[in-house]
GROMACS .gro file of C-alpha atoms in nm:
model
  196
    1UNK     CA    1   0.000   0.000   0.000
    2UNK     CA    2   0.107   0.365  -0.077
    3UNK     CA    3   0.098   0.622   0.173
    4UNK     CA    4   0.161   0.973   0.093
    5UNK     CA    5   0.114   1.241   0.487
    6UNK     CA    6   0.006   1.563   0.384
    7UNK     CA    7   0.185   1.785   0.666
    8UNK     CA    8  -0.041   2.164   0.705
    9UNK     CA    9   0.098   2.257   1.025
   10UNK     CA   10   0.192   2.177   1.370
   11UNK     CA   11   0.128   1.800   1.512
   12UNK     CA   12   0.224   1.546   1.679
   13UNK     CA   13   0.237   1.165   1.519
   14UNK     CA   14   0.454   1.026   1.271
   15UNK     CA   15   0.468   1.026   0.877
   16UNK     CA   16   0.401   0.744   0.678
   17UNK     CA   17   0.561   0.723   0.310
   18UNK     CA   18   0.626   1.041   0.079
   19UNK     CA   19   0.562   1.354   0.239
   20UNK     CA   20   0.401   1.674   0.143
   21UNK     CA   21   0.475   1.981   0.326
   22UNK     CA   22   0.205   2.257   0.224
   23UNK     CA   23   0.288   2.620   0.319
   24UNK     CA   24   0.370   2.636   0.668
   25UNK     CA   25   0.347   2.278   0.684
   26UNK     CA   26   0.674   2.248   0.465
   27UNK     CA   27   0.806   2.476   0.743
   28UNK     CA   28   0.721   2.215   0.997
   29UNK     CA   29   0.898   1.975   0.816
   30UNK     CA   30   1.232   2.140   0.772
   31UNK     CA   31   1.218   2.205   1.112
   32UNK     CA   32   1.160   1.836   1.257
   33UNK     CA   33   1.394   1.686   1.037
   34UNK     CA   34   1.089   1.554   0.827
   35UNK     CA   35   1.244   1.458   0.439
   36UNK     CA   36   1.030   1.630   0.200
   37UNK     CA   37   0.919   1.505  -0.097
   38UNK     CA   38   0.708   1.805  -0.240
   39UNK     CA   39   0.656   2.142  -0.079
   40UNK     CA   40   0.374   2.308  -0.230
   41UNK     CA   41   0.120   2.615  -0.174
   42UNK     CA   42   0.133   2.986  -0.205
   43UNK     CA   43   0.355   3.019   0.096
   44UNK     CA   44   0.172   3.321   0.257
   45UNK     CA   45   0.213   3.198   0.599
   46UNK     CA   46   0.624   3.170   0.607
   47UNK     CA   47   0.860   3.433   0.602
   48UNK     CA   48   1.024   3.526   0.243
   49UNK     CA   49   1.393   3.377   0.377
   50UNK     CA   50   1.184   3.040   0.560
   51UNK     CA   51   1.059   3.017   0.178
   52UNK     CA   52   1.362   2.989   0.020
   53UNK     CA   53   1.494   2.763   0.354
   54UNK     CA   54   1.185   2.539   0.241
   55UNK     CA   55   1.293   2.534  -0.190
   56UNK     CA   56   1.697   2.461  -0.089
   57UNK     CA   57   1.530   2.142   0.177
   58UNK     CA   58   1.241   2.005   0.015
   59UNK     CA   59   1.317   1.764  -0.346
   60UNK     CA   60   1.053   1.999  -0.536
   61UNK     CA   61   0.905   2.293  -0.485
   62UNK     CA   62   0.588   2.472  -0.663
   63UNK     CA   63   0.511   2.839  -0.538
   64UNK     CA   64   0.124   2.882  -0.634
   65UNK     CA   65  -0.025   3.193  -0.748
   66UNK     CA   66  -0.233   3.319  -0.424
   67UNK     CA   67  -0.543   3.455  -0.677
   68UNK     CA   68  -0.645   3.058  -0.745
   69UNK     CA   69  -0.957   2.865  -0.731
   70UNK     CA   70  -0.849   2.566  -0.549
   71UNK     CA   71  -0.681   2.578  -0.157
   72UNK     CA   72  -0.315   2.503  -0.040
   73UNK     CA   73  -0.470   2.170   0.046
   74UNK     CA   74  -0.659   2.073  -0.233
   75UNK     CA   75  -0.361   2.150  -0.500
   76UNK     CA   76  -0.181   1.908  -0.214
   77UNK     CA   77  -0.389   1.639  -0.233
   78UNK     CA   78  -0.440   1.649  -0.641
   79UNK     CA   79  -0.079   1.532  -0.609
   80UNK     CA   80  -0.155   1.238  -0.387
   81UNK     CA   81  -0.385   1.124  -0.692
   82UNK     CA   82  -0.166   0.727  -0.711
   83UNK     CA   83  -0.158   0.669  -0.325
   84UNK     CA   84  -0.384   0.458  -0.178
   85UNK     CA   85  -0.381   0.630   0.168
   86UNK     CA   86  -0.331   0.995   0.222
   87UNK     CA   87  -0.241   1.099   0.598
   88UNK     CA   88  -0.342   1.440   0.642
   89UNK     CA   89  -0.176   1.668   0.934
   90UNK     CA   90  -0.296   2.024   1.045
   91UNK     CA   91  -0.594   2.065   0.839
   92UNK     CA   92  -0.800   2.082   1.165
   93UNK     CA   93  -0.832   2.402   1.339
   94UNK     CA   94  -0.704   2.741   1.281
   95UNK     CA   95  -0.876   2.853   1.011
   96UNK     CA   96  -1.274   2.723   1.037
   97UNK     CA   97  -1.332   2.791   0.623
   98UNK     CA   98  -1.019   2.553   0.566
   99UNK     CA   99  -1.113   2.312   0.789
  100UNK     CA  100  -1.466   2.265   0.677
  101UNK     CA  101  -1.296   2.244   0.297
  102UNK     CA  102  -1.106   1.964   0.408
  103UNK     CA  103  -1.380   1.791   0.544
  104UNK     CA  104  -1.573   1.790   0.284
  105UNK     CA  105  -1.281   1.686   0.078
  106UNK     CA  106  -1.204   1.326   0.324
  107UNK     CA  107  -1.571   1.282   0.321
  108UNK     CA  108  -1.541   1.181  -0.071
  109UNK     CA  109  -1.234   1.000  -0.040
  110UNK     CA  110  -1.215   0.747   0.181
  111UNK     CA  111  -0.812   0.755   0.157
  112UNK     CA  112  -0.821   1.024   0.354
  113UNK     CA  113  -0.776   1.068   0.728
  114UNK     CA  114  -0.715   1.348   0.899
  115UNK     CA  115  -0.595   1.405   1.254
  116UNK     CA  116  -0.487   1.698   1.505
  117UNK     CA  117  -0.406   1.673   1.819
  118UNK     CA  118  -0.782   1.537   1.963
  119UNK     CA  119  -0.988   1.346   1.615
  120UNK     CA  120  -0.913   1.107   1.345
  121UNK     CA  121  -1.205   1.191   1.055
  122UNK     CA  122  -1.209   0.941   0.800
  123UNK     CA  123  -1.510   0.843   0.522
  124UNK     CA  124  -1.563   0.475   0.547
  125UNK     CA  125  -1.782   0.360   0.221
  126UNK     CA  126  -2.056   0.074   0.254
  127UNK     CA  127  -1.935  -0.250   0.442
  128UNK     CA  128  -1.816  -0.380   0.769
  129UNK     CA  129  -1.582  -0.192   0.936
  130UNK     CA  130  -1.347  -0.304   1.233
  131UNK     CA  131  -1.282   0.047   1.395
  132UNK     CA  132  -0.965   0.024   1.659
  133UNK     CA  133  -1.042   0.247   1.960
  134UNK     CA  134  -0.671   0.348   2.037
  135UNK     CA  135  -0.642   0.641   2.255
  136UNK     CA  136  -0.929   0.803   2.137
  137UNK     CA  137  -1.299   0.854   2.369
  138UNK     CA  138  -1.573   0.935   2.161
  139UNK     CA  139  -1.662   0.837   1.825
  140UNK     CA  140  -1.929   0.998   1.653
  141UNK     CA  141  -2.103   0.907   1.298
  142UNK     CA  142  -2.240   1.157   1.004
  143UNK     CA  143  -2.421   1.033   0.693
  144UNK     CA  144  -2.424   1.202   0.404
  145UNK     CA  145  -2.748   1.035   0.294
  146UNK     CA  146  -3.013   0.779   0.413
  147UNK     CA  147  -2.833   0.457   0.496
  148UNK     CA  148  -2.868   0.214   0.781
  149UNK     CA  149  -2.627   0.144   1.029
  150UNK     CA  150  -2.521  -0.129   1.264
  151UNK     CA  151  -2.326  -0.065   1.571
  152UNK     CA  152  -2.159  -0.349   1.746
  153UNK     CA  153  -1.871  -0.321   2.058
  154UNK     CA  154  -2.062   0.012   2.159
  155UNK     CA  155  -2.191   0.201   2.445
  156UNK     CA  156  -2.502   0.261   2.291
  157UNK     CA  157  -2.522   0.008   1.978
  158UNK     CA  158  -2.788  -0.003   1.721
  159UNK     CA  159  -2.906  -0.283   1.503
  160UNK     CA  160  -2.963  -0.206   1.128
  161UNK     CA  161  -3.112   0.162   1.240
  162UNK     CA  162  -3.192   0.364   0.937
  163UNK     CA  163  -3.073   0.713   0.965
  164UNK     CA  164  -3.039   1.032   0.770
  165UNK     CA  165  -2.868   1.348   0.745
  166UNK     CA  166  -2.909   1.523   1.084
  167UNK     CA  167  -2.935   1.249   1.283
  168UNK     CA  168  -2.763   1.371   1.635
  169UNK     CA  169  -2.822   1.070   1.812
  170UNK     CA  170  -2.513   0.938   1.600
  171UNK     CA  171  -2.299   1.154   1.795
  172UNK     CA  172  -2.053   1.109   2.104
  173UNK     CA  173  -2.099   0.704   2.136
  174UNK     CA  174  -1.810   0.496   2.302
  175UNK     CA  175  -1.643   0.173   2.197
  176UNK     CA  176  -1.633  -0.032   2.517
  177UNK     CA  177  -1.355  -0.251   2.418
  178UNK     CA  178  -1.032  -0.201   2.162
  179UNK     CA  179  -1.284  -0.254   1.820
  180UNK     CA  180  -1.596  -0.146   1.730
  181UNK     CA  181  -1.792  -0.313   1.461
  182UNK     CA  182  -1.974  -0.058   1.176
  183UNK     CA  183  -2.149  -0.184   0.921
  184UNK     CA  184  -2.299   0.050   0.639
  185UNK     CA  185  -2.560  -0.082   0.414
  186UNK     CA  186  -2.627   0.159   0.115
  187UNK     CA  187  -2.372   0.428   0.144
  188UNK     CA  188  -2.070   0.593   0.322
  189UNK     CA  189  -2.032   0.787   0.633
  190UNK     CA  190  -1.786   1.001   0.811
  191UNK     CA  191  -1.636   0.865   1.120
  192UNK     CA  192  -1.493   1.130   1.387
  193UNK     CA  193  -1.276   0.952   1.694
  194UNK     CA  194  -1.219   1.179   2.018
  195UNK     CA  195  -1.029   1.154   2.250
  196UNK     CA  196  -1.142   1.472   2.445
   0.00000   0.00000   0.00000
């Protein structure tokens, strides 16, 4: 399996495979060490001489145009278009309008999983899913459309349930042991872990 991280800013984990530092992410990078395989973005949010710190460090470097139509992010993960998982770093909170855009971007690619310092938020398409609790609390469930859902290994489980887009109840349930058991029967849904 390929695995390309996507570094945005500040964390705490460890890359898997190639790595993409985007703007200030590609900062983070240099600065732990962190090999580099693009560096990519407009660069607004480092310093003119961190910029050309980042170009002389990372293999390749593409400055983007600031006036464009698609994010830091999104230009980021157009690269990551052969991998079959795509590790995203720091694209949770700071900015609210970036972090909703990447959202919406994992929830229609279910290579995608992003994490900060509190959630994993990953898409999981129709099946049975064996969901590892880790260090993480809480888990809570969004659909995108009606489905139905069963929840085994839970605090509150639920036995082929169909729910919709809206449905709160999904939210803030606990796997008692180390797995949970989802299964999705006729489509996806985004699955956020908490550990706070």
């Amino acid at each position: 399996m390929r695995t390309v991280t996507l570094v945005l800013g500040d964390f705490e984990g460890t890359v898997e495979g190639d790595v993409i530092g985007v703007d200030y992410g590609a900062l983070v990078c240099l600065n732990k060490g962190i090999p580099v395989m693009l560096a990519c973005g407009d660069f607004d949010s480092v310093s003119e001489d961190d910029f050309q710190r980042i170009k002389n460090y990372a293999e390749t470097t593409i400055r983007l145009n600031p006036i464009k139509d698609d994010t830091d992010f999104l230009f980021a993960y157009k690269q990551a278009g052969d991998y079959d998982e795509i590790i995203v770093y720091g694209g949770l909170g700071r900015r609210r309008d970036h972090e909703y855009s990447n959202v919406i971007t994992a929830m229609l690619d279910s290579r995608i999983t992003l994490y900060d310092g509190q959630n994993k938020i990953k898409r999981y398409d129709e099946g049975t899913h064996h969901i590892a609790k880790n260090d993480y609390y809480y888990l809570s469930v969004l659909v995108f459309e009606p489905i139905t859902i069963t929840l085994e290994g839970f605090k509150y489980p639920l036995n082929q349930r169909d729910v919709k887009f809206g449905d709160t109840y999904l939210t803030s349930n606990e796997i008692l042991d180390d797995i949970g058991v989802v299964t999705l029967q006729g489509g996806p849904a985004l699955i956020i872990q908490a550990n706070q």
